């Protein structure tokens, strides 16, 4: 565990090196002649010292791709570079047109040869991603139903110094399988030319092709392997030989997700006093328009007619005032508090430009990693919000009333946005986002509650250089009093 | 559904916004504590003797209490020792010993009664029922009891067939038990092994099929494998995560504060200053100390603040910076002396003395917030082996409270002086603690709770316990 490089060696006591604070992230690090030295260690979510290969196992329509994509999205969000490699896609590239399930028959030698080649090609790309492209986790999404295939993968990993963690999904519930097929298989490129009935029939035969040779991971025979076996969509789990921190986090995540249909509603507090004055942060109350929004929000949520809706707020006055108008119980989370702007709390952008022009420019250069002096960065926010995301995964219908930067982070998780896009996601006041999981992703509905509010979204200006003119810095500041 | 706009007021201690309806706060819909579960939970241990049930019970209870979930262990062996004043030998546990069976059954019912009382009258949230519970019949009794009362049940079964581990367990915690006061080690071991045999004949493990509706985790061979069935809610999910991260490999955790800082010398709290010259001396002495300890594979962790990093730098080894280890944020009081806090915020100062654990600085944090922030650090400490954590006073108090099972009231007053390393080594059911004062002078930064904590007190009364500074 730990973010240590292998080439760092402990050395004897050296006179304490001078420390300098990195201007972007405000991290203290040793410097020589005023320049930062190389060996800097900061707590990143880099918790394993060799790359990890996650290998899915299971018959078709058991949720392997769903799990692969979701896990990849989560790991990337918490800062672990992860990529999925879906062997089915490689196969579609190789065999341009899918005819029928016959391709998957175990006695189809031609088919077998092609499939083996595709798996190798995918593993090759995995190797490249993990050794040359800075990847940390690769998710190898395929059936991998035979011990022989898994042995091949193990050997490959060993040769390359990767750790292996298997994720097996076992399910015999015909309703679940049928639902999977309807949700994600019918729309697959393989079945664009079939009607529903034909597609389902063919797919069921496809599954049959795998069934005879399927060797599930076994408690005894596979006791040296690291794996989690997910049974019946999470009713039961078998976890074996978890090796390190990242595998432990993966297991925890997999054990908290579910597929029960539900919706997550995200919105900001109603317009606040500081919003109208163009000031960031602080802990002010709602304006009259903000209160109007709160009332409309209450009516809107009531009309949605959700049983068992959970309502979460931050511990700041403006989100709580908003929730109070709903007239239902709510939970206050400190973790949902707005980003701490440190010395810039309650300042206008004009004042930040005036007092801290360098900071202002640095922020525009890398808004995700930039940490306010004595404050936080978006990167810090993500780490702070991780338990919120974990609990959102566990829950069903939830309304989260939060803040601009916080909402951007949560939205980036659900919509798989990168660190570069995240700080510029549009989260205007007085609109609600309704997120509903569907197929492999999330459907987003934006509902504007038709109550006027100031715009608080500042686009990245063209000139982000520290030498820029104040006007260039302030070009994109939204209007305010 | 009411749609009136209620005014909000901020509670003075916790700085939580609550509706204020003409002085009464009974209309509170907003809870400021995360809802881990909506009904009390019984955790029921299952397993043969010497499988680590009590170890797990105590550790889990310590963790849950630390994160703010009131939890208590109910150890059946203790009830039995109270009922049967002196233990003779393993024959008490023979399955055909009817008299003993009756006593044991009565003890179990007493324990259940106390659990009900703990939930109903003492605001308990989790009760850990630590007993073998090896028969389906006994578990059935517990399940019916819980169902009747509306408690959730979560079973933790520990399965181990490695004779070395079992013998090590027996030597570590059984031979010194009150049951074996008058025996030598060999006798105790022999008797205990026969005791285990008594249970084996009737032991029915939780079964994949017949128990598929129960919520449980089965731990195999001290954690190499887990089987988890039907996790019902958040607290059970957290419990599973915790159990899957703990281990029993011997190791030591070293806790230390940064070396004395410039602000320490001036009696100022918080801030991000560098080390004083004494602090630098401490850093190099610490380096020698660590080298002399000759620790295998030591990990070193610091906060993001200059003073801990400067201290780590002197060690000349790789270290990891954790933002979560940063000192408590004193908000508007950052970099003030206590005298200045008394002058500028006398009410805040008094409230802090009234409830130092829950008190939140304006625009800052409380110890309670700190614990929440430190939970991932504790989780990772559990996963790790030998670690040196270089942190800060309030942070170190929180970590120490976790390892030494200190209450929320004791925590903010734990003594964590500068230039002292605490070595914590897990032993038996707890933690051995060894302080090492490295003999480099430093200011004292420990302020005891003054006698008068009332907001009407005189400044001198408030400042009486402030340690000396420049």
mmCIF file of N, CA and C in Angstrom, chain A residues 43-122:
data_model
loop_
_atom_site.group_PDB
_atom_site.id
_atom_site.type_symbol
_atom_site.label_atom_id
_atom_site.label_comp_id
_atom_site.label_asym_id
_atom_site.label_seq_id
_atom_site.Cartn_x
_atom_site.Cartn_y
_atom_site.Cartn_z
ATOM 1 N N UNK A 43 -0.600 12.164 0.300
ATOM 2 C CA UNK A 43 -1.628 11.149 0.387
ATOM 3 C C UNK A 43 -2.519 11.225 -0.847
ATOM 4 N N UNK A 44 -2.247 10.354 -1.762
ATOM 5 C CA UNK A 44 -3.139 10.262 -2.913
ATOM 6 C C UNK A 44 -3.869 8.955 -2.750
ATOM 7 N N UNK A 45 -4.859 8.763 -3.598
ATOM 8 C CA UNK A 45 -5.581 7.516 -3.424
ATOM 9 C C UNK A 45 -4.839 6.382 -4.105
ATOM 10 N N UNK A 46 -3.532 6.579 -4.267
ATOM 11 C CA UNK A 46 -2.690 5.610 -4.955
ATOM 12 C C UNK A 46 -2.282 4.574 -3.932
ATOM 13 N N UNK A 47 -3.113 3.546 -3.748
ATOM 14 C CA UNK A 47 -2.871 2.724 -2.582
ATOM 15 C C UNK A 47 -2.316 1.364 -2.877
ATOM 16 N N UNK A 48 -1.673 1.222 -3.967
ATOM 17 C CA UNK A 48 -1.096 -0.075 -4.231
ATOM 18 C C UNK A 48 0.191 0.209 -4.955
ATOM 19 N N UNK A 49 1.203 -0.606 -4.760
ATOM 20 C CA UNK A 49 2.459 -0.286 -5.407
ATOM 21 C C UNK A 49 2.645 -1.014 -6.724
ATOM 22 N N UNK A 50 1.698 -1.887 -7.104
ATOM 23 C CA UNK A 50 1.757 -2.340 -8.484
ATOM 24 C C UNK A 50 0.357 -2.261 -9.079
ATOM 25 N N UNK A 51 0.299 -2.186 -10.405
ATOM 26 C CA UNK A 51 -1.004 -2.052 -11.042
ATOM 27 C C UNK A 51 -1.869 -3.280 -10.745
ATOM 28 N N UNK A 52 -3.167 -3.082 -10.809
ATOM 29 C CA UNK A 52 -4.097 -4.164 -10.515
ATOM 30 C C UNK A 52 -4.936 -4.493 -11.737
ATOM 31 N N UNK A 53 -5.089 -5.771 -11.988
ATOM 32 C CA UNK A 53 -5.948 -6.245 -13.066
ATOM 33 C C UNK A 53 -7.189 -6.854 -12.438
ATOM 34 N N UNK A 54 -8.340 -6.227 -12.694
ATOM 35 C CA UNK A 54 -9.591 -6.794 -12.204
ATOM 36 C C UNK A 54 -10.162 -7.630 -13.328
ATOM 37 N N UNK A 55 -10.516 -8.859 -13.026
ATOM 38 C CA UNK A 55 -10.996 -9.783 -14.053
ATOM 39 C C UNK A 55 -12.416 -10.205 -13.721
ATOM 40 N N UNK A 56 -13.360 -9.911 -14.621
ATOM 41 C CA UNK A 56 -14.735 -10.340 -14.345
ATOM 42 C C UNK A 56 -14.887 -11.806 -14.733
ATOM 43 N N UNK A 57 -15.814 -12.474 -14.071
ATOM 44 C CA UNK A 57 -16.097 -13.883 -14.356
ATOM 45 C C UNK A 57 -17.601 -14.076 -14.300
ATOM 46 N N UNK A 58 -18.149 -14.786 -15.298
ATOM 47 C CA UNK A 58 -19.573 -15.082 -15.202
ATOM 48 C C UNK A 58 -20.215 -15.318 -16.557
ATOM 49 N N UNK A 59 -21.347 -15.999 -16.542
ATOM 50 C CA UNK A 59 -22.102 -16.244 -17.765
ATOM 51 C C UNK A 59 -22.604 -14.915 -18.327
ATOM 52 N N UNK A 60 -22.982 -14.905 -19.610
ATOM 53 C CA UNK A 60 -23.546 -13.669 -20.166
ATOM 54 C C UNK A 60 -24.790 -13.238 -19.389
ATOM 55 N N UNK A 61 -25.028 -11.936 -19.416
ATOM 56 C CA UNK A 61 -26.201 -11.333 -18.767
ATOM 57 C C UNK A 61 -26.189 -11.483 -17.254
ATOM 58 N N UNK A 62 -24.995 -11.492 -16.679
ATOM 59 C CA UNK A 62 -24.898 -11.548 -15.202
ATOM 60 C C UNK A 62 -24.442 -10.218 -14.624
ATOM 61 N N UNK A 63 -24.388 -9.193 -15.449
ATOM 62 C CA UNK A 63 -24.043 -7.883 -14.919
ATOM 63 C C UNK A 63 -22.560 -7.575 -14.904
ATOM 64 N N UNK A 64 -21.756 -8.333 -15.660
ATOM 65 C CA UNK A 64 -20.309 -8.099 -15.616
ATOM 66 C C UNK A 64 -19.960 -6.723 -16.177
ATOM 67 N N UNK A 65 -20.576 -6.368 -17.312
ATOM 68 C CA UNK A 65 -20.245 -5.083 -17.913
ATOM 69 C C UNK A 65 -20.796 -3.947 -17.060
ATOM 70 N N UNK A 66 -21.965 -4.152 -16.493
ATOM 71 C CA UNK A 66 -22.538 -3.151 -15.583
ATOM 72 C C UNK A 66 -21.568 -2.884 -14.438
ATOM 73 N N UNK A 67 -21.087 -3.953 -13.825
ATOM 74 C CA UNK A 67 -20.146 -3.813 -12.720
ATOM 75 C C UNK A 67 -18.846 -3.187 -13.186
ATOM 76 N N UNK A 68 -18.338 -3.634 -14.333
ATOM 77 C CA UNK A 68 -17.070 -3.099 -14.845
ATOM 78 C C UNK A 68 -17.159 -1.596 -15.031
ATOM 79 N N UNK A 69 -18.215 -1.155 -15.682
ATOM 80 C CA UNK A 69 -18.336 0.276 -15.982
ATOM 81 C C UNK A 69 -18.519 1.090 -14.709
ATOM 82 N N UNK A 70 -19.334 0.580 -13.813
ATOM 83 C CA UNK A 70 -19.619 1.315 -12.585
ATOM 84 C C UNK A 70 -18.368 1.421 -11.724
ATOM 85 N N UNK A 71 -17.676 0.304 -11.605
ATOM 86 C CA UNK A 71 -16.455 0.282 -10.804
ATOM 87 C C UNK A 71 -15.409 1.209 -11.402
ATOM 88 N N UNK A 72 -15.288 1.187 -12.723
ATOM 89 C CA UNK A 72 -14.326 2.051 -13.398
ATOM 90 C C UNK A 72 -14.656 3.515 -13.133
ATOM 91 N N UNK A 73 -15.924 3.840 -13.238
ATOM 92 C CA UNK A 73 -16.369 5.215 -12.987
ATOM 93 C C UNK A 73 -16.013 5.635 -11.567
ATOM 94 N N UNK A 74 -16.264 4.779 -10.602
ATOM 95 C CA UNK A 74 -15.986 5.081 -9.195
ATOM 96 C C UNK A 74 -14.498 5.275 -8.965
ATOM 97 N N UNK A 75 -13.690 4.351 -9.465
ATOM 98 C CA UNK A 75 -12.252 4.427 -9.225
ATOM 99 C C UNK A 75 -11.664 5.688 -9.858
ATOM 100 N N UNK A 76 -12.099 6.005 -11.072
ATOM 101 C CA UNK A 76 -11.594 7.228 -11.706
ATOM 102 C C UNK A 76 -11.991 8.446 -10.890
ATOM 103 N N UNK A 77 -13.219 8.444 -10.389
ATOM 104 C CA UNK A 77 -13.693 9.592 -9.613
ATOM 105 C C UNK A 77 -12.862 9.808 -8.354
ATOM 106 N N UNK A 78 -12.506 8.716 -7.658
ATOM 107 C CA UNK A 78 -11.699 8.897 -6.455
ATOM 108 C C UNK A 78 -10.224 9.077 -6.782
ATOM 109 N N UNK A 79 -9.883 9.111 -8.066
ATOM 110 C CA UNK A 79 -8.507 9.473 -8.418
ATOM 111 C C UNK A 79 -7.602 8.307 -8.773
ATOM 112 N N UNK A 80 -8.169 7.126 -9.011
ATOM 113 C CA UNK A 80 -7.352 5.974 -9.417
ATOM 114 C C UNK A 80 -7.558 5.765 -10.913
ATOM 115 N N UNK A 81 -6.562 6.065 -11.742
ATOM 116 C CA UNK A 81 -6.743 5.930 -13.191
ATOM 117 C C UNK A 81 -7.105 4.500 -13.557
ATOM 118 N N UNK A 82 -8.300 4.332 -14.119
ATOM 119 C CA UNK A 82 -8.839 3.002 -14.392
ATOM 120 C C UNK A 82 -9.464 2.975 -15.769
ATOM 121 N N UNK A 83 -9.362 1.833 -16.418
ATOM 122 C CA UNK A 83 -9.961 1.704 -17.741
ATOM 123 C C UNK A 83 -10.514 0.304 -17.900
ATOM 124 N N UNK A 84 -11.632 0.210 -18.619
ATOM 125 C CA UNK A 84 -12.168 -1.131 -18.840
ATOM 126 C C UNK A 84 -11.885 -1.599 -20.263
ATOM 127 N N UNK A 85 -11.697 -2.889 -20.372
ATOM 128 C CA UNK A 85 -11.397 -3.521 -21.652
ATOM 129 C C UNK A 85 -12.433 -4.612 -21.873
ATOM 130 N N UNK A 86 -13.366 -4.339 -22.760
ATOM 131 C CA UNK A 86 -14.474 -5.261 -22.981
ATOM 132 C C UNK A 86 -14.189 -6.149 -24.189
ATOM 133 N N UNK A 87 -14.013 -7.436 -23.921
ATOM 134 C CA UNK A 87 -13.605 -8.335 -24.997
ATOM 135 C C UNK A 87 -14.666 -8.424 -26.084
ATOM 136 N N UNK A 88 -15.930 -8.285 -25.703
ATOM 137 C CA UNK A 88 -17.009 -8.292 -26.685
ATOM 138 C C UNK A 88 -16.790 -7.228 -27.757
ATOM 139 N N UNK A 89 -16.279 -6.074 -27.331
ATOM 140 C CA UNK A 89 -16.023 -4.998 -28.295
ATOM 141 C C UNK A 89 -14.908 -5.365 -29.255
ATOM 142 N N UNK A 90 -13.900 -6.018 -28.726
ATOM 143 C CA UNK A 90 -12.805 -6.452 -29.593
ATOM 144 C C UNK A 90 -13.340 -7.441 -30.627
ATOM 145 N N UNK A 91 -14.241 -8.322 -30.146
ATOM 146 C CA UNK A 91 -14.812 -9.317 -31.042
ATOM 147 C C UNK A 91 -15.628 -8.644 -32.141
ATOM 148 N N UNK A 92 -16.395 -7.623 -31.790
ATOM 149 C CA UNK A 92 -17.211 -6.929 -32.788
ATOM 150 C C UNK A 92 -16.333 -6.219 -33.810
ATOM 151 N N UNK A 93 -15.166 -5.789 -33.386
ATOM 152 C CA UNK A 93 -14.260 -5.153 -34.327
ATOM 153 C C UNK A 93 -13.677 -6.172 -35.294
ATOM 154 N N UNK A 94 -13.471 -7.385 -34.770
ATOM 155 C CA UNK A 94 -12.848 -8.435 -35.560
ATOM 156 C C UNK A 94 -13.847 -9.060 -36.532
ATOM 157 N N UNK A 95 -15.016 -9.368 -36.002
ATOM 158 C CA UNK A 95 -16.052 -10.015 -36.802
ATOM 159 C C UNK A 95 -17.139 -8.985 -37.059
ATOM 160 N N UNK A 96 -17.020 -8.311 -38.189
ATOM 161 C CA UNK A 96 -17.849 -7.124 -38.419
ATOM 162 C C UNK A 96 -19.341 -7.371 -38.246
ATOM 163 N N UNK A 97 -19.781 -8.530 -38.700
ATOM 164 C CA UNK A 97 -21.225 -8.771 -38.615
ATOM 165 C C UNK A 97 -21.505 -9.996 -37.766
ATOM 166 N N UNK A 98 -22.369 -9.795 -36.796
ATOM 167 C CA UNK A 98 -22.765 -10.908 -35.941
ATOM 168 C C UNK A 98 -23.950 -11.625 -36.576
ATOM 169 N N UNK A 99 -23.779 -12.943 -36.805
ATOM 170 C CA UNK A 99 -24.866 -13.676 -37.447
ATOM 171 C C UNK A 99 -25.808 -14.276 -36.411
ATOM 172 N N UNK A 100 -25.243 -15.156 -35.567
ATOM 173 C CA UNK A 100 -26.105 -15.810 -34.568
ATOM 174 C C UNK A 100 -25.268 -16.408 -33.465
ATOM 175 N N UNK A 101 -25.967 -17.029 -32.539
ATOM 176 C CA UNK A 101 -25.320 -17.637 -31.372
ATOM 177 C C UNK A 101 -24.312 -18.713 -31.776
ATOM 178 N N UNK A 102 -24.431 -19.200 -33.006
ATOM 179 C CA UNK A 102 -23.566 -20.293 -33.439
ATOM 180 C C UNK A 102 -22.085 -19.945 -33.322
ATOM 181 N N UNK A 103 -21.814 -18.621 -33.397
ATOM 182 C CA UNK A 103 -20.426 -18.173 -33.255
ATOM 183 C C UNK A 103 -19.850 -18.623 -31.922
ATOM 184 N N UNK A 104 -20.719 -18.719 -30.913
ATOM 185 C CA UNK A 104 -20.257 -19.016 -29.565
ATOM 186 C C UNK A 104 -20.294 -20.498 -29.220
ATOM 187 N N UNK A 105 -20.694 -21.346 -30.190
ATOM 188 C CA UNK A 105 -20.746 -22.772 -29.879
ATOM 189 C C UNK A 105 -19.359 -23.266 -29.523
ATOM 190 N N UNK A 106 -19.283 -24.093 -28.480
ATOM 191 C CA UNK A 106 -17.966 -24.576 -28.037
ATOM 192 C C UNK A 106 -17.248 -25.438 -29.076
ATOM 193 N N UNK A 107 -17.991 -25.928 -30.090
ATOM 194 C CA UNK A 107 -17.325 -26.738 -31.113
ATOM 195 C C UNK A 107 -17.024 -25.916 -32.367
ATOM 196 N N UNK A 108 -17.260 -24.623 -32.302
ATOM 197 C CA UNK A 108 -16.973 -23.757 -33.447
ATOM 198 C C UNK A 108 -15.519 -23.331 -33.384
ATOM 199 N N UNK A 109 -14.658 -24.112 -34.059
ATOM 200 C CA UNK A 109 -13.211 -23.874 -33.936
ATOM 201 C C UNK A 109 -12.799 -22.508 -34.421
ATOM 202 N N UNK A 110 -13.390 -22.097 -35.528
ATOM 203 C CA UNK A 110 -13.074 -20.783 -36.090
ATOM 204 C C UNK A 110 -13.433 -19.697 -35.080
ATOM 205 N N UNK A 111 -14.616 -19.847 -34.530
ATOM 206 C CA UNK A 111 -15.086 -18.877 -33.535
ATOM 207 C C UNK A 111 -14.156 -18.830 -32.332
ATOM 208 N N UNK A 112 -13.770 -20.003 -31.856
ATOM 209 C CA UNK A 112 -12.895 -20.074 -30.683
ATOM 210 C C UNK A 112 -11.574 -19.364 -30.953
ATOM 211 N N UNK A 113 -11.055 -19.599 -32.159
ATOM 212 C CA UNK A 113 -9.760 -19.004 -32.493
ATOM 213 C C UNK A 113 -9.860 -17.491 -32.449
ATOM 214 N N UNK A 114 -10.913 -16.969 -33.068
ATOM 215 C CA UNK A 114 -11.084 -15.513 -33.105
ATOM 216 C C UNK A 114 -11.222 -14.957 -31.689
ATOM 217 N N UNK A 115 -12.022 -15.642 -30.884
ATOM 218 C CA UNK A 115 -12.263 -15.148 -29.522
ATOM 219 C C UNK A 115 -10.973 -15.139 -28.716
ATOM 220 N N UNK A 116 -10.135 -16.180 -28.905
ATOM 221 C CA UNK A 116 -8.875 -16.219 -28.167
ATOM 222 C C UNK A 116 -7.974 -15.061 -28.602
ATOM 223 N N UNK A 117 -7.982 -14.781 -29.915
ATOM 224 C CA UNK A 117 -7.172 -13.671 -30.412
ATOM 225 C C UNK A 117 -7.630 -12.351 -29.816
ATOM 226 N N UNK A 118 -8.945 -12.203 -29.752
ATOM 227 C CA UNK A 118 -9.491 -10.956 -29.198
ATOM 228 C C UNK A 118 -9.079 -10.791 -27.754
ATOM 229 N N UNK A 119 -9.138 -11.874 -27.000
ATOM 230 C CA UNK A 119 -8.739 -11.791 -25.597
ATOM 231 C C UNK A 119 -7.280 -11.373 -25.502
ATOM 232 N N UNK A 120 -6.431 -11.952 -26.363
ATOM 233 C CA UNK A 120 -5.011 -11.589 -26.345
ATOM 234 C C UNK A 120 -4.807 -10.137 -26.707
ATOM 235 N N UNK A 121 -5.541 -9.688 -27.717
ATOM 236 C CA UNK A 121 -5.404 -8.283 -28.119
ATOM 237 C C UNK A 121 -5.788 -7.377 -26.961
ATOM 238 N N UNK A 122 -6.851 -7.744 -26.276
ATOM 239 C CA UNK A 122 -7.300 -6.938 -25.141
ATOM 240 C C UNK A 122 -6.236 -6.924 -24.050
#
